[in-house]
Short mmCIF file of C-alpha atoms and ligand atoms in Angstrom, two decimals:
data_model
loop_
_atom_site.label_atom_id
_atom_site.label_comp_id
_atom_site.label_asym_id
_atom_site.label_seq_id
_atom_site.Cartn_x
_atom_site.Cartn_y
_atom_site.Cartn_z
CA UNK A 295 6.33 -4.51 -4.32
CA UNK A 296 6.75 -6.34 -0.90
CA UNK A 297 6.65 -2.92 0.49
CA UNK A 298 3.13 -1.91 -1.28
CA UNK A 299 2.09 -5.54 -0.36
CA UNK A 300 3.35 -4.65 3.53
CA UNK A 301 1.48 -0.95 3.39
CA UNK A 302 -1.94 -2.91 2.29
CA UNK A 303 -1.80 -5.46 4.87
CA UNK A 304 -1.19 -2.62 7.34
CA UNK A 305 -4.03 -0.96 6.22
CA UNK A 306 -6.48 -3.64 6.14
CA UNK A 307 -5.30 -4.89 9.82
CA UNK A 308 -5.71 -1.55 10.66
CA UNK A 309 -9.65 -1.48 9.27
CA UNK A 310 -10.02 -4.49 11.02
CA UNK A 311 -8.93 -1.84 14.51
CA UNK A 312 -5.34 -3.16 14.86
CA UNK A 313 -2.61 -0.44 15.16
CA UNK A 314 1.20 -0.67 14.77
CA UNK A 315 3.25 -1.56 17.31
CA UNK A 316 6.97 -0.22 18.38
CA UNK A 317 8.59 -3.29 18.72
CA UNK A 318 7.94 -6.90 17.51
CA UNK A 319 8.69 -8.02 20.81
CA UNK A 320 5.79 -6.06 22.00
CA UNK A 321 2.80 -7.01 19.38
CA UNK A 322 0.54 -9.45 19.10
CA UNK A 323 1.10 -10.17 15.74
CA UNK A 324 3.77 -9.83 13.37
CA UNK A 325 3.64 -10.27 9.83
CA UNK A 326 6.86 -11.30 8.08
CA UNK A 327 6.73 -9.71 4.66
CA UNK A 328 9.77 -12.31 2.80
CA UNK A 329 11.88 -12.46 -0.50
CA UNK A 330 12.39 -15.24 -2.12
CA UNK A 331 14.71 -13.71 -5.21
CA UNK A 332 18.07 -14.58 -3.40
CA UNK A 333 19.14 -17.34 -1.10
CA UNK A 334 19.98 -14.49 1.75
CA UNK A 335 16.85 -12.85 1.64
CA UNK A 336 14.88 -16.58 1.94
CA UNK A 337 17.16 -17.37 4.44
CA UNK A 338 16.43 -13.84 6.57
CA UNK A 339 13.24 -15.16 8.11
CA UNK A 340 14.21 -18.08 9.75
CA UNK A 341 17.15 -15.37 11.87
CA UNK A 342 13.93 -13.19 12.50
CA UNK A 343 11.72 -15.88 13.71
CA UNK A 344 14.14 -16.64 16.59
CA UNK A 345 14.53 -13.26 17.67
CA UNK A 346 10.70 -12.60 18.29
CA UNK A 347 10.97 -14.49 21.62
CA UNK A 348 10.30 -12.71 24.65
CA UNK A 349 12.43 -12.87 27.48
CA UNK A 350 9.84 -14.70 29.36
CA UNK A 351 9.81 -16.92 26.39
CA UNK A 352 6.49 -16.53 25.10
CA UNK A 353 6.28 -14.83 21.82
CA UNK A 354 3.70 -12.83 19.27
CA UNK A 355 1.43 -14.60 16.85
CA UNK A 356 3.63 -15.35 13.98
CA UNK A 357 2.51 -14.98 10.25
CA UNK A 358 4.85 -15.36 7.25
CA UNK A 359 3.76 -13.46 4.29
CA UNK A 360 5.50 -13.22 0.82
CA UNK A 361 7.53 -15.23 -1.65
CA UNK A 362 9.13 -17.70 1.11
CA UNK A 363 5.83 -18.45 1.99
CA UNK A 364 4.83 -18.99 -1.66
CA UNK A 365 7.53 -21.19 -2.36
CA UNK A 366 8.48 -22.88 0.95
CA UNK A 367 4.86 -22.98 3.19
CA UNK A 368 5.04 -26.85 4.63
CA UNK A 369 8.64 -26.38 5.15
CA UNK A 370 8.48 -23.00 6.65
CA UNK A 371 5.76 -24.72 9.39
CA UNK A 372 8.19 -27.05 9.84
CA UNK A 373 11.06 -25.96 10.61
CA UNK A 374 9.68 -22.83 12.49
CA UNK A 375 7.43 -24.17 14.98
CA UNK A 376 6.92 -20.74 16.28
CA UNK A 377 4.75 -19.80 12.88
CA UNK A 378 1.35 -19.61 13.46
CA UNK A 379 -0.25 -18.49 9.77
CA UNK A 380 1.70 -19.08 6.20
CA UNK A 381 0.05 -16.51 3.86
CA UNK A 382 1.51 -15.96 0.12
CA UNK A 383 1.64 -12.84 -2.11
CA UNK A 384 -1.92 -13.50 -4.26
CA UNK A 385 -4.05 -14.61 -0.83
CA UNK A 386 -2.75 -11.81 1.71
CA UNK A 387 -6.41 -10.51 1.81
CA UNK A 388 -7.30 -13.61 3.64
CA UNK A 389 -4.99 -12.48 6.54
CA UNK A 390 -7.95 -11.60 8.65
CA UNK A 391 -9.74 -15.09 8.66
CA UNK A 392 -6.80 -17.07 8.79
CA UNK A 393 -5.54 -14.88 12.51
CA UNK A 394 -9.32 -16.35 13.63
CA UNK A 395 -8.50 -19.49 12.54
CA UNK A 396 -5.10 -19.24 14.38
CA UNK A 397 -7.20 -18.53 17.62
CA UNK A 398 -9.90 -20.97 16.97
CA UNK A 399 -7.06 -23.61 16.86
CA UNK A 400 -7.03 -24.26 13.24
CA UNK A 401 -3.89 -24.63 11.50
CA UNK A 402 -3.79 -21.33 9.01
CA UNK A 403 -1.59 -22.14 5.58
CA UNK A 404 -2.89 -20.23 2.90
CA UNK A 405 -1.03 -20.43 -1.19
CA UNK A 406 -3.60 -20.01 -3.08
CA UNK A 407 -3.65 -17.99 -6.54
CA UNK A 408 -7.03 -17.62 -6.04
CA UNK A 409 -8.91 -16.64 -9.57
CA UNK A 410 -10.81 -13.56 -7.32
CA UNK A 411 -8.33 -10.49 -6.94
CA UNK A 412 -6.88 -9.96 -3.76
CA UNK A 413 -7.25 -5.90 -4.36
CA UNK A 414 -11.11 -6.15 -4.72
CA UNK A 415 -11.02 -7.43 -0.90
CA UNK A 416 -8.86 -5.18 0.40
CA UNK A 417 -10.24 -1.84 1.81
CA UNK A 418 -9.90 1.58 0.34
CA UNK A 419 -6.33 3.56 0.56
CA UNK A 420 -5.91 4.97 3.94
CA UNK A 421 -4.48 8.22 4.83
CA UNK A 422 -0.73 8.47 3.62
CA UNK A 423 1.89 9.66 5.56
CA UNK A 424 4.27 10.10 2.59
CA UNK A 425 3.52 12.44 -0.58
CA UNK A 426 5.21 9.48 -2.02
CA UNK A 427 3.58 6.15 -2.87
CA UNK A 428 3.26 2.70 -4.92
CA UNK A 429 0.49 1.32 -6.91
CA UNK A 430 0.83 -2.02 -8.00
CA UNK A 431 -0.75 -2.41 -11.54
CA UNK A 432 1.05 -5.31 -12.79
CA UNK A 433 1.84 -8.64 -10.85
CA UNK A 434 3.53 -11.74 -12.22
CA UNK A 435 5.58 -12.91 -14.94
CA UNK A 436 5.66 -15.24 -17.94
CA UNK A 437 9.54 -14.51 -18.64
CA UNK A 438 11.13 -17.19 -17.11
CA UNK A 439 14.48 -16.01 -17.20
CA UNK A 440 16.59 -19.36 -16.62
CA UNK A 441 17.76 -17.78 -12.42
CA UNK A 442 14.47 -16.40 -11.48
CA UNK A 443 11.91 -17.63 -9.51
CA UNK A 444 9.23 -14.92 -9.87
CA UNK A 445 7.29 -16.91 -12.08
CA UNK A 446 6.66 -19.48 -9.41
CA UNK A 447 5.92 -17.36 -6.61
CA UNK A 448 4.07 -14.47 -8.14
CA UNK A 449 2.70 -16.37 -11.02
CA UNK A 450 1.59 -15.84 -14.25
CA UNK A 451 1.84 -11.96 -15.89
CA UNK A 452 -1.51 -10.26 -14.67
CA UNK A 453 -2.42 -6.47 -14.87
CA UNK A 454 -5.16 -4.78 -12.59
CA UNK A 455 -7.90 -3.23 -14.58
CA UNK A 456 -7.78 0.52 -15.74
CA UNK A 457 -10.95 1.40 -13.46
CA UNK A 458 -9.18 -0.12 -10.71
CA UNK A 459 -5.92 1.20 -10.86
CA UNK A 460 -7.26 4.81 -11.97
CA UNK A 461 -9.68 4.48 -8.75
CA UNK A 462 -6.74 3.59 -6.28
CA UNK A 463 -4.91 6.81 -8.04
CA UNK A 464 -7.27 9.22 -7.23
CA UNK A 465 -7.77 7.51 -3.39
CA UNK A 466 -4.42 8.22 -3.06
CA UNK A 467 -4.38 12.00 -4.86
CA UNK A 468 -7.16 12.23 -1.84
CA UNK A 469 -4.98 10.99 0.71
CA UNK A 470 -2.58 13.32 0.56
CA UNK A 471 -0.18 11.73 -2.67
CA UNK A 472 1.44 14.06 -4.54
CA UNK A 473 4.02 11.37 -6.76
CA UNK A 474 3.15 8.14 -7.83
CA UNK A 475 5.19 5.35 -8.69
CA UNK A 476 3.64 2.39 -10.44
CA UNK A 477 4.66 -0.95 -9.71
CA UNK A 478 4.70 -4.69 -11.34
CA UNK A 479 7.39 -7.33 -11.82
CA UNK A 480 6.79 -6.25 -15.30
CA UNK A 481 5.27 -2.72 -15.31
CA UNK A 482 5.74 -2.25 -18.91
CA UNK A 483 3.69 -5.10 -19.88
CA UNK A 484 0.46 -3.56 -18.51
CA UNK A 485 -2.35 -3.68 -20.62
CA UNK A 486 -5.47 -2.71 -20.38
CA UNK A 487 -9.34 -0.98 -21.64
CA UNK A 488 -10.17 2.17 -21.29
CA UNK A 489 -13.43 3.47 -19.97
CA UNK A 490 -14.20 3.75 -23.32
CA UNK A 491 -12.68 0.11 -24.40
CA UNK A 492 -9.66 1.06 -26.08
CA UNK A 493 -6.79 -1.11 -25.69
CA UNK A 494 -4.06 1.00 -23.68
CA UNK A 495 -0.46 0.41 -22.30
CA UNK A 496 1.55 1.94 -19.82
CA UNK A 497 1.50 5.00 -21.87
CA UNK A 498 -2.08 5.58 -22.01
CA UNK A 499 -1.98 4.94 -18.16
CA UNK A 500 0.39 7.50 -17.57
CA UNK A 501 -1.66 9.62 -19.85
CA UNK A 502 -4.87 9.54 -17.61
CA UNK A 503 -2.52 9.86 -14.57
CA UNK A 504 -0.92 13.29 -16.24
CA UNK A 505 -4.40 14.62 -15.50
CA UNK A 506 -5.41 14.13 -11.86
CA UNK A 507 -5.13 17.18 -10.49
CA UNK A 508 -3.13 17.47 -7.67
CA UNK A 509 -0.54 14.34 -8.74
CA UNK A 510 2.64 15.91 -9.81
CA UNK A 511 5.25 12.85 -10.53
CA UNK A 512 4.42 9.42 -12.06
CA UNK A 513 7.27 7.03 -11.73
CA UNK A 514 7.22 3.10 -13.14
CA UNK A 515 9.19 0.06 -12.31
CA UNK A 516 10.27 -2.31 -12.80
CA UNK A 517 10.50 -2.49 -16.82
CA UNK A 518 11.50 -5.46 -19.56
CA UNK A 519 13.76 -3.80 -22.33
CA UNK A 520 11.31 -6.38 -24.22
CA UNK A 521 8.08 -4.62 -23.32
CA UNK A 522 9.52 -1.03 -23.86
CA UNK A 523 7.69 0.37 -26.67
CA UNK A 524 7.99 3.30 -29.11
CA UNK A 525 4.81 4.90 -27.10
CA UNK A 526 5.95 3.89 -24.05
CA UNK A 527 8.97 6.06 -24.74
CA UNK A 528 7.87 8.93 -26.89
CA UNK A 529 5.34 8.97 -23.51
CA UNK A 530 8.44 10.52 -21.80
CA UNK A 531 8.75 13.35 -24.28
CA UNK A 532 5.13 14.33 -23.99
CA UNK A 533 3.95 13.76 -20.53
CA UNK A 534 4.98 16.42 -18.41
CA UNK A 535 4.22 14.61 -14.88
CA UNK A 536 6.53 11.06 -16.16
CA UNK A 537 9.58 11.60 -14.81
CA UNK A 538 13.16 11.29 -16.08
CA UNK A 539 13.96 8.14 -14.55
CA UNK A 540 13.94 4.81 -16.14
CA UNK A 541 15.39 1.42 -14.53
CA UNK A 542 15.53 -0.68 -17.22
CA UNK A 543 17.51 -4.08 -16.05
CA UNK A 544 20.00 -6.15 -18.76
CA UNK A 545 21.54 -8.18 -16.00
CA UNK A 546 24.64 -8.92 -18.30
CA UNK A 547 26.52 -7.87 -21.20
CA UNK A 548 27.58 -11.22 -23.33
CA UNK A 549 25.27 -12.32 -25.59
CA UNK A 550 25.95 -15.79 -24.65
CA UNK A 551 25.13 -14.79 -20.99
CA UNK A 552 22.22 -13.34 -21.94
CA UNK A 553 21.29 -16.63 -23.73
CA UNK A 554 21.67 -18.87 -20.99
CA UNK A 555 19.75 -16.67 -19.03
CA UNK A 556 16.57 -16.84 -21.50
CA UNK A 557 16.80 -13.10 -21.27
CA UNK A 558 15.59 -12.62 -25.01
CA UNK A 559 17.18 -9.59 -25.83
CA UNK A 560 20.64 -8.84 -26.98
CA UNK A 561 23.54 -6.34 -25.64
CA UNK A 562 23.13 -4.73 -29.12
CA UNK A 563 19.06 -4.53 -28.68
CA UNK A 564 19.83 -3.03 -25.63
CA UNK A 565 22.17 -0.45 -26.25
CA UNK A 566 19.64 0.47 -29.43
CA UNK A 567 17.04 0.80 -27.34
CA UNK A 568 18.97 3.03 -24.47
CA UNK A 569 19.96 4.84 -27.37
CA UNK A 570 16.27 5.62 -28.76
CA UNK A 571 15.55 6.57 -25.48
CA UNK A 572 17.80 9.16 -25.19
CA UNK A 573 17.15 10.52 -28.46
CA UNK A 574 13.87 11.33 -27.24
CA UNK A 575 14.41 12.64 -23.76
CA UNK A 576 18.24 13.28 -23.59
CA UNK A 577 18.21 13.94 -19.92
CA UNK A 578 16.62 10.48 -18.82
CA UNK A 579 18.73 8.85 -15.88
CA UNK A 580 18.95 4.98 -16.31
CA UNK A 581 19.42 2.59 -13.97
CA UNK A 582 19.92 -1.55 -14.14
CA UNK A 583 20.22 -4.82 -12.35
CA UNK A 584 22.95 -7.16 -12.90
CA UNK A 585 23.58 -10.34 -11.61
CA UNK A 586 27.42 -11.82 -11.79
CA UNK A 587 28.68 -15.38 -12.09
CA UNK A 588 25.93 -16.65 -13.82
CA UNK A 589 26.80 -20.17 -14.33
CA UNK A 590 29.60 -21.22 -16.82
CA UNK A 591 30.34 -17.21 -17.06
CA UNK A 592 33.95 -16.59 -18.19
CA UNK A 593 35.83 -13.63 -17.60
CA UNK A 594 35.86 -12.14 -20.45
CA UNK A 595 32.12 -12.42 -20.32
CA UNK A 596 32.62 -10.59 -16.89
CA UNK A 597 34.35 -7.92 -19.03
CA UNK A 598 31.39 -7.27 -21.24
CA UNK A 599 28.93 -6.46 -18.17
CA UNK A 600 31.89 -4.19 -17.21
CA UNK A 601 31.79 -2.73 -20.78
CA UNK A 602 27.92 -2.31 -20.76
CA UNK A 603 28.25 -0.19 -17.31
CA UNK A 604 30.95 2.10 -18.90
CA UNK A 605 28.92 2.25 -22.60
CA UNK A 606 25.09 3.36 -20.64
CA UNK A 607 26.53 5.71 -17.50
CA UNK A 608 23.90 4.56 -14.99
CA UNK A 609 22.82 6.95 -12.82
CA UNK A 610 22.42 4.16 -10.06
CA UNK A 611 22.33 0.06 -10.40
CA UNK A 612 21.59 -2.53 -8.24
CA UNK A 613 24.11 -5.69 -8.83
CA UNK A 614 24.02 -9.31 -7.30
CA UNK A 615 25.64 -12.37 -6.82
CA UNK A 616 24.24 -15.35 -8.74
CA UNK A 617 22.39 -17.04 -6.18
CA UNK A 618 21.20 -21.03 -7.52
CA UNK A 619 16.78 -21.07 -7.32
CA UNK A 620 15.33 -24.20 -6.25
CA UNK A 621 13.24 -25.43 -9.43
CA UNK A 622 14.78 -22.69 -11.91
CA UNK A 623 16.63 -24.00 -14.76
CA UNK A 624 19.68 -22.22 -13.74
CA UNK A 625 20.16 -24.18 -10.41
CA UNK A 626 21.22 -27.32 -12.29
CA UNK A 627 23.61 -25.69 -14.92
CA UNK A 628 27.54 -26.73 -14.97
CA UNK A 629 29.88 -23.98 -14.40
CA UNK A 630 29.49 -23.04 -10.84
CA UNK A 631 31.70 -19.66 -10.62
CA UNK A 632 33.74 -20.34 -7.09
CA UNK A 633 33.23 -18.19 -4.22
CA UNK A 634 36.25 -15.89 -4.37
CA UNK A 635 35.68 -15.07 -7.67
CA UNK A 636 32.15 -14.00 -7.55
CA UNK A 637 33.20 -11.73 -5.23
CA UNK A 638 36.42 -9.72 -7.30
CA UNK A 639 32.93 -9.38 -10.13
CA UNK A 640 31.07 -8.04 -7.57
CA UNK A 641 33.81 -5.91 -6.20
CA UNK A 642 34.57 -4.47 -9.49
CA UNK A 643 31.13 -3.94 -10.95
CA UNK A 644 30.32 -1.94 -7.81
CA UNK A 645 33.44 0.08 -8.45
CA UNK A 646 32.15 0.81 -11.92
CA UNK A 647 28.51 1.82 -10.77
CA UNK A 648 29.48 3.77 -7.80
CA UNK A 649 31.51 5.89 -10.09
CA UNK A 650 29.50 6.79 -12.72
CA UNK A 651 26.56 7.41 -9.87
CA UNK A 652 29.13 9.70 -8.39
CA UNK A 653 30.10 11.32 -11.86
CA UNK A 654 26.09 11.67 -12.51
CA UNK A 655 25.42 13.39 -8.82
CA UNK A 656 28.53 15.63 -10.06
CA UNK A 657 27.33 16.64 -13.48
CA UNK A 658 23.70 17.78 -12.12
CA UNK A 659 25.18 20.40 -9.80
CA UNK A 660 24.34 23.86 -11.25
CA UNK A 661 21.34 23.27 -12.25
CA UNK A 662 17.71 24.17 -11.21
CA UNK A 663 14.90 21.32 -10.94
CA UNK A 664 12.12 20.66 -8.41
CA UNK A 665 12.51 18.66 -5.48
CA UNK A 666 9.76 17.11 -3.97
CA UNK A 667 10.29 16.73 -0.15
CA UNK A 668 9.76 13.57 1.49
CA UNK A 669 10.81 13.66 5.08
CA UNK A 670 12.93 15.72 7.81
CA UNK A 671 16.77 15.71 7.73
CA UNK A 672 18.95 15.01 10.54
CA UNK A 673 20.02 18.00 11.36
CA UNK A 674 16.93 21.04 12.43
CA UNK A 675 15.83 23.15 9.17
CA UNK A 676 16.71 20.22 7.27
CA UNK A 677 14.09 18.53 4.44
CA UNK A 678 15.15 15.75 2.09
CA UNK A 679 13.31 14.95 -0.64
CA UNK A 680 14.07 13.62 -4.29
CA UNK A 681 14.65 15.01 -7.74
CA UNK A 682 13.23 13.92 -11.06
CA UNK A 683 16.22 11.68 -11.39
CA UNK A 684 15.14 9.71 -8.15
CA UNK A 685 18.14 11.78 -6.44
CA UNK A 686 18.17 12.83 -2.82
CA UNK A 687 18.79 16.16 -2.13
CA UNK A 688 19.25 17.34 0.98
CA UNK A 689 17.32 21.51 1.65
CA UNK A 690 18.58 24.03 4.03
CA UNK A 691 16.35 26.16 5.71
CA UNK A 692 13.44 25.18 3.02
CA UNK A 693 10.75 27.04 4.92
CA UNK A 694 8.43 23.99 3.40
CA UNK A 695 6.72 21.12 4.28
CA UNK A 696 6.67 17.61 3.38
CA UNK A 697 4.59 17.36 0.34
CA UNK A 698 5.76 20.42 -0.80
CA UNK A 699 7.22 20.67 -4.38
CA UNK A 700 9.98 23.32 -4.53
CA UNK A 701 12.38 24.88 -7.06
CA UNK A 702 16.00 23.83 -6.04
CA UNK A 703 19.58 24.38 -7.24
CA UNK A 704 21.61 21.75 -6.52
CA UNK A 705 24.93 22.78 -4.99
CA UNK A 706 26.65 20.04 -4.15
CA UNK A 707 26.91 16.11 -5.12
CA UNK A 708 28.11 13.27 -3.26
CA UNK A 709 27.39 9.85 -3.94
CA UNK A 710 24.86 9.05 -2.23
CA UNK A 711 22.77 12.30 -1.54
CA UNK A 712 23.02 16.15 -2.86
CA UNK A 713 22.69 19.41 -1.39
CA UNK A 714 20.05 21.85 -3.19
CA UNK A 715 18.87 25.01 -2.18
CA UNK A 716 15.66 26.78 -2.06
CA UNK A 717 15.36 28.81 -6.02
CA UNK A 718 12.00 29.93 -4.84
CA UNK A 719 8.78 28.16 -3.64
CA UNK A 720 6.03 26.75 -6.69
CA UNK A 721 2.56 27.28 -6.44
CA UNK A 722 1.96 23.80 -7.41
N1 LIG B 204 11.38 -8.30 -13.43
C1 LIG B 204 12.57 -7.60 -13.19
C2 LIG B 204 13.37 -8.05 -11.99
C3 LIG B 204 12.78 -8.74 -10.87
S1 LIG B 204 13.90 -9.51 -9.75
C4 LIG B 204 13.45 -7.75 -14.41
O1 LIG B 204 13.40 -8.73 -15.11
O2 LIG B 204 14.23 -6.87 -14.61
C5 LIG B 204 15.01 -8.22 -9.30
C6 LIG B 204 16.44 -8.53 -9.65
O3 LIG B 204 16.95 -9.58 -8.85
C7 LIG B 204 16.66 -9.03 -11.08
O4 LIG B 204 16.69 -7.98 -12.00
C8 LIG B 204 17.99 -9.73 -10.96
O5 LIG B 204 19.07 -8.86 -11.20
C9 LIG B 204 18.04 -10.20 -9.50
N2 LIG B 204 17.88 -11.66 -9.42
C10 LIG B 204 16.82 -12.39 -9.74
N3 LIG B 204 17.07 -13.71 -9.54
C11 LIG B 204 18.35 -13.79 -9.09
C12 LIG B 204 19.19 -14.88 -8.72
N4 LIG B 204 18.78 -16.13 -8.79
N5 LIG B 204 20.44 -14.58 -8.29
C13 LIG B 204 20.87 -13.30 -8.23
N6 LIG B 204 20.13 -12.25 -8.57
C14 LIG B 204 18.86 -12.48 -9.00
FE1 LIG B 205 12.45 -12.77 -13.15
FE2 LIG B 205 13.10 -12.46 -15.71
FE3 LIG B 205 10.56 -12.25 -14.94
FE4 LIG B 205 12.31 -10.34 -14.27
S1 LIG B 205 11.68 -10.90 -16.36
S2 LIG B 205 10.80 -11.30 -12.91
S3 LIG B 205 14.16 -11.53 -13.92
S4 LIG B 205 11.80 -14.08 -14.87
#
């Protein structure tokens, strides 16, 4: 999302005649885009900050965007005397006015969650330079898992209106867009009317996507296992653009874990609902989010993440450190898991994903499936671009462009990328 956030604030600065510069060193403003979901990420901006000074020790205009500036704005001013404008995540459509204020000498801190939408203030979608993009459709959430901090800095669970989104879908179709991914901190949870006042989810989104012309993938993320309903995924048996992808976090596999963390699902409702899943679409690629040494967490707690890993076969999974939230419930919890052993969890929960993403790249070689191509490889004759299971594969000689969808077979896997090449080219 903080990228889709980044690519809008581009664009408007860009409306407003601004154009991107090489370097920060070199601009006249720079807009620090921040994470607040782990203490590293929070803690990134304050490193970046420094190294914006020139050598003649003058420096850019200085605006922190994001969730650090949600949660932390007085501090951030601060501590950083070099920041000029504190902007969060709901008011970054305000960026404009607050650089004036910045030059008429006014101090510019803006938090707001301001009842207007930021999106009907921001200008139209610009040309896109990737057949690839976001659309944010969902922002917020009313969770409140006991680690998480979203709540606070994004807010309560809001979803853009059908016209809206739908209108932003076809800007993008226009500019170029051949792929779609929608975003929200909880995508599933959109809801919506119709143009013809029908209550719809992210089904019946996906449904009016399926028939732009000229979009040929629809991706969502990030999903709830909560929100995941029986339309929602029969949707991926019947709509031919929704891809075969599906990142569906648990974060941990003991029920007790899961608990603590106010998660509100079970392993067992989990693994039902992977399994139901499946049943409908038995090719669907899953992927996860885990988070070890949640406080208190034993080791054979530990095990039972390890045994959810090994019981799903993700494709791909993201996995963290527990990292303590000012003003989350979580933060003041007994049970601190020391340092060292954090790290073994980490260490061996890694293991586990990288092999089964390994063991999926593997299993997929052989076959034929569309690629669509994304950007130039390193090497001359060389396009990468991704599969329906959010794989890259690298083309030889593709004689095709970026944007191009192409029949592939995939003849080789690694872990990280694959080599495909050209079955013949689509008239898509
Ligand atoms: N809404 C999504 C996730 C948003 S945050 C969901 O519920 O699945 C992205 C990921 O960051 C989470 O899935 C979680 O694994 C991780 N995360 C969030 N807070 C964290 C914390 N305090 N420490 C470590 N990881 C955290
Ligand atoms: Fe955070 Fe939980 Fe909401 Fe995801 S569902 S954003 S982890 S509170």
């Amino acid at each position: 999302m903080n990228v889709y956030d980044g690519e809008r604030m581009t664009e408007m600065l860009g409306a407003k005649g601004m154009t991107a510069a090489a370097d920060g060193a070199d601009a006249d403003l720079v807009v620090l885009n921040t994470c607040h979901i782990r203490e590293k990420a929070a803690e990134k901006v304050y490193s970046d900050i420094g190294r914006l000074k020139r050598q003649d020790g003058s420096r850019p205009m200085i605006a922190v965007a994001g969730c650090v500036a949600q949660a932390e704005g007085p501090e951030i001013t601060r501590r950083a005397k070099a920041v000029d404008i504190v902007v969060g995540p709901q008011a970054y459509h305000r960026l404009p006015g607050l650089i004036d204020d910045v030059l008429a000498g006014r101090a510019a801190v803006d938090t707001d969650m301001p009842e207007d939408s930021k999106f009907d203030a921001l200008p139209a979608r610009a040309k896109q330079a990737r057949p690839s993009a976001f659309l944010t459709v969902q922002e917020g959430c009313d969770k409140f898992c006991t680690y998480c901090v979203v709540p606070y800095t994004r807010g309560a669970e809001v979803s853009r209106p059908w016209g809206e989104v739908m209108d932003e879908a076809r800007a993008l179709v226009d500019a170029g867009v051949r792929e779609i991914t929608l975003l929200g901190q909880n995508v599933n949870a959109w809801t919506g009317e119709d143009e013809k006042g029908r209550v719809q989810g992210l089904d019946g989104l996906a449904r009016a996507l399926d028939a732009l012309p000229g979009l040929a993938r629809i991706r969502y993320t990030t999903s709830h296992p909560n929100d995941m309903t029986e339309a929602l995924i029969r949707a991926h048996a019947e709509i031919e653009k929704l891809m075969p992808f599906l990142h569906l976090p648990v974060q941990a596999g003991s029920d007790r874990i899961l608990k603590a963390m106010n998660r509100s699902h079970s392993r067992d409702s989990y693994l039902r609902l992977i399994e139901r899943i499946r049943s409908v679409r038995s090719d669907m690629a899953l992927s996860g989010d885990f988070i070890v040494g949640f406080p208190g967490e034993t080791d054979a707690e530990f095990e039972e993440t390890l045994n959810i890993v090994r019981e799903v076969a993700y494709s791909q999974a993201f996995s963290f450190k527990y990292s303590p939230r000012p003003g989350t419930p979580a933060a003041g919890l007994d049970g601190h898991v020391p340092a060292p052993i954090m790290d073994e969890r980490l260490q061996r929960l890694q293991a586990a994903i990288n092999a089964d993403q390994l063991a999926f790249n593997e299993a997929t070689v052989g076959r034929r499936t569309t690629v669509l191509l994304e950007r130039a490889g390193k090497y001359p004759g060389q396009l990468i671009g991704k599969s329906p299971w959010l794989q890259s594969i690298i083309v030889e000689n593709a004689d095709a462009r970026i944007g191009d969808l192409i029949e592939v077979d995939i003849v080789s896997g690694g872990p990280n990328s694959l080599g495909g090449a050209v079955a013949s080219r689509q008239a898509a």
